[in-house]
């Protein structure tokens, strides 16, 4: 009887040891942090303007399409797309164990949106405001000389 108990215990222990080695283990590295956009930013936002240089008129249009987990940006001049990119809050970043989208709350209700972990030229700071009696997103940016300017995006 003692032999059966000893063999059973030995078999059970060996099974647990070898089973633990053979079974695939899940780690925290397999999961990434999903990044959500602020609810008040969700929707399509457009900034369109016309500027005349000499005899030629340029039509500019910037479009932000913001969903729960994504930030889409498109910049069009005279019907030609100049810049277009998407940062996803679910897609893993190439360099970090985080999603591709970085969203950080700053002072005064402003939000910094960028590619996660990058000091990107395309990173922007936004705040939802009322502009000309309508809801708008305002982008806080600076010119090359360091002077500030605001760009307003109207809800489409």
Short mmCIF file of C-alpha atoms in Angstrom, two decimals:
data_model
loop_
_atom_site.label_atom_id
_atom_site.label_comp_id
_atom_site.label_asym_id
_atom_site.label_seq_id
_atom_site.Cartn_x
_atom_site.Cartn_y
_atom_site.Cartn_z
CA UNK A 1 0.00 0.00 0.00
CA UNK A 2 2.86 2.36 0.87
CA UNK A 3 4.47 1.56 -2.49
CA UNK A 4 1.30 2.54 -4.40
CA UNK A 5 1.01 5.79 -2.46
CA UNK A 6 4.69 6.57 -3.04
CA UNK A 7 4.45 5.79 -6.78
CA UNK A 8 1.24 7.85 -7.14
CA UNK A 9 2.79 10.81 -5.35
CA UNK A 10 5.97 10.52 -7.43
CA UNK A 11 3.98 10.30 -10.69
CA UNK A 12 1.82 13.28 -9.73
CA UNK A 13 4.88 15.36 -8.81
CA UNK A 14 6.68 14.41 -12.03
CA UNK A 15 3.57 15.24 -14.06
CA UNK A 16 3.27 18.65 -12.48
CA UNK A 17 6.96 19.43 -12.96
CA UNK A 18 7.13 18.26 -16.59
CA UNK A 19 3.67 19.60 -17.39
CA UNK A 20 4.67 23.01 -16.10
CA UNK A 21 7.74 23.01 -18.33
CA UNK A 22 5.97 21.73 -21.44
CA UNK A 23 2.80 23.86 -21.21
CA UNK A 24 3.05 27.25 -22.86
CA UNK A 25 3.01 30.04 -20.36
CA UNK A 26 1.28 33.36 -20.86
CA UNK A 27 3.16 36.45 -19.81
CA UNK A 28 2.20 40.05 -19.27
CA UNK A 29 4.34 40.96 -22.28
CA UNK A 30 1.81 39.39 -24.63
CA UNK A 31 -0.80 41.99 -23.70
CA UNK A 32 -0.56 45.65 -24.57
CA UNK A 33 -2.20 48.68 -23.02
CA UNK A 34 -5.15 49.87 -25.15
CA UNK A 35 -5.33 53.64 -25.37
CA UNK A 36 -8.69 55.41 -25.57
CA UNK A 37 -9.34 58.88 -26.91
CA UNK A 38 -11.28 61.39 -24.79
CA UNK A 39 -15.03 60.92 -25.43
CA UNK A 40 -15.49 64.62 -26.20
CA UNK A 41 -13.04 64.35 -29.15
CA UNK A 42 -14.79 61.47 -30.95
CA UNK A 43 -16.10 62.43 -34.38
CA UNK A 44 -14.89 64.10 -37.58
CA UNK A 45 -13.32 67.55 -37.29
CA UNK A 46 -12.40 69.78 -40.26
CA UNK A 47 -10.32 72.92 -40.74
CA UNK A 48 -10.66 74.37 -44.23
CA UNK A 49 -9.24 77.63 -45.52
CA UNK A 50 -8.38 79.45 -48.75
CA UNK A 51 -5.31 81.63 -49.13
CA UNK A 52 -4.24 83.70 -52.09
CA UNK A 53 -0.60 84.10 -53.05
CA UNK A 54 -0.28 86.45 -56.01
CA UNK A 55 -2.72 85.22 -58.64
CA UNK A 56 -2.95 81.69 -57.29
CA UNK A 57 -5.45 80.55 -54.63
CA UNK A 58 -4.66 77.56 -52.42
CA UNK A 59 -7.40 75.47 -50.79
CA UNK A 60 -6.26 73.83 -47.54
CA UNK A 61 -8.21 71.15 -45.69
CA UNK A 62 -7.17 69.28 -42.55
CA UNK A 63 -9.40 66.45 -41.37
CA UNK A 64 -9.27 64.67 -38.00
CA UNK A 65 -11.28 61.47 -37.70
CA UNK A 66 -11.21 60.40 -34.08
CA UNK A 67 -12.76 57.18 -32.84
CA UNK A 68 -12.60 55.46 -29.46
CA UNK A 69 -9.26 53.81 -30.24
CA UNK A 70 -7.87 55.68 -33.28
CA UNK A 71 -6.64 59.07 -34.47
CA UNK A 72 -6.67 59.67 -38.25
CA UNK A 73 -5.11 62.82 -39.72
CA UNK A 74 -5.28 64.00 -43.34
CA UNK A 75 -3.89 67.21 -44.86
CA UNK A 76 -5.02 68.12 -48.39
CA UNK A 77 -3.89 71.07 -50.56
CA UNK A 78 -5.82 71.80 -53.77
CA UNK A 79 -7.33 68.29 -53.72
CA UNK A 80 -3.95 66.55 -53.34
CA UNK A 81 -3.23 64.61 -50.14
CA UNK A 82 0.04 65.83 -48.65
CA UNK A 83 0.04 64.03 -45.30
CA UNK A 84 -2.06 61.13 -44.05
CA UNK A 85 -1.50 58.86 -41.05
CA UNK A 86 -3.30 56.83 -38.39
CA UNK A 87 -2.30 56.05 -34.83
CA UNK A 88 -4.15 53.11 -33.31
CA UNK A 89 -4.92 52.62 -29.65
CA UNK A 90 -5.04 48.85 -30.21
CA UNK A 91 -2.06 48.25 -32.50
CA UNK A 92 1.22 47.56 -30.69
CA UNK A 93 3.96 50.14 -31.05
CA UNK A 94 7.13 49.06 -32.85
CA UNK A 95 9.32 50.21 -29.97
CA UNK A 96 7.27 49.85 -26.77
CA UNK A 97 4.97 47.41 -24.97
CA UNK A 98 2.16 49.87 -25.51
CA UNK A 99 -0.28 50.77 -28.23
CA UNK A 100 0.82 53.04 -31.06
CA UNK A 101 -1.27 55.95 -29.75
CA UNK A 102 -0.21 58.24 -26.92
CA UNK A 103 -2.87 60.36 -25.17
CA UNK A 104 -1.91 62.45 -22.17
CA UNK A 105 -4.03 64.92 -20.21
CA UNK A 106 -2.35 68.25 -19.60
CA UNK A 107 -3.27 71.44 -17.73
CA UNK A 108 -6.46 73.43 -18.42
CA UNK A 109 -8.31 70.54 -20.09
CA UNK A 110 -5.79 70.16 -22.88
CA UNK A 111 -4.83 66.76 -24.31
CA UNK A 112 -1.51 65.85 -25.97
CA UNK A 113 -2.02 63.33 -28.77
CA UNK A 114 0.96 61.70 -30.46
CA UNK A 115 2.57 58.48 -31.49
CA UNK A 116 3.35 56.76 -28.19
CA UNK A 117 6.81 57.44 -26.78
CA UNK A 118 7.88 59.63 -29.69
CA UNK A 119 8.60 63.35 -29.78
CA UNK A 120 6.84 63.44 -33.09
CA UNK A 121 6.60 66.51 -35.32
CA UNK A 122 2.95 65.56 -35.73
CA UNK A 123 2.14 65.52 -31.99
CA UNK A 124 -0.59 68.02 -31.20
CA UNK A 125 -2.22 69.54 -28.14
CA UNK A 126 -6.01 69.91 -28.38
CA UNK A 127 -8.86 71.25 -26.30
CA UNK A 128 -12.60 71.20 -27.00
CA UNK A 129 -14.05 74.73 -27.01
CA UNK A 130 -16.89 76.83 -28.41
CA UNK A 131 -15.77 78.87 -31.42
CA UNK A 132 -18.16 81.16 -33.31
CA UNK A 133 -21.06 79.60 -31.40
CA UNK A 134 -20.23 76.02 -32.47
CA UNK A 135 -18.31 73.15 -30.89
CA UNK A 136 -14.71 73.01 -32.07
CA UNK A 137 -11.32 71.51 -31.30
CA UNK A 138 -8.52 74.01 -30.99
CA UNK A 139 -4.94 72.99 -31.71
CA UNK A 140 -2.24 74.80 -29.74
CA UNK A 141 0.94 75.01 -31.79
CA UNK A 142 3.88 77.33 -32.47
CA UNK A 143 5.48 78.78 -35.57
CA UNK A 144 9.16 78.11 -36.27
CA UNK A 145 10.09 81.36 -34.50
CA UNK A 146 8.33 80.15 -31.32
CA UNK A 147 5.28 82.40 -31.51
CA UNK A 148 2.01 80.59 -30.70
CA UNK A 149 -0.99 80.10 -32.97
CA UNK A 150 -4.34 78.35 -32.65
CA UNK A 151 -6.02 76.29 -35.36
CA UNK A 152 -9.75 75.59 -35.01
CA UNK A 153 -11.41 72.39 -36.27
CA UNK A 154 -15.20 72.47 -36.67
CA UNK A 155 -17.35 69.38 -36.08
CA UNK A 156 -18.50 67.90 -39.37
#
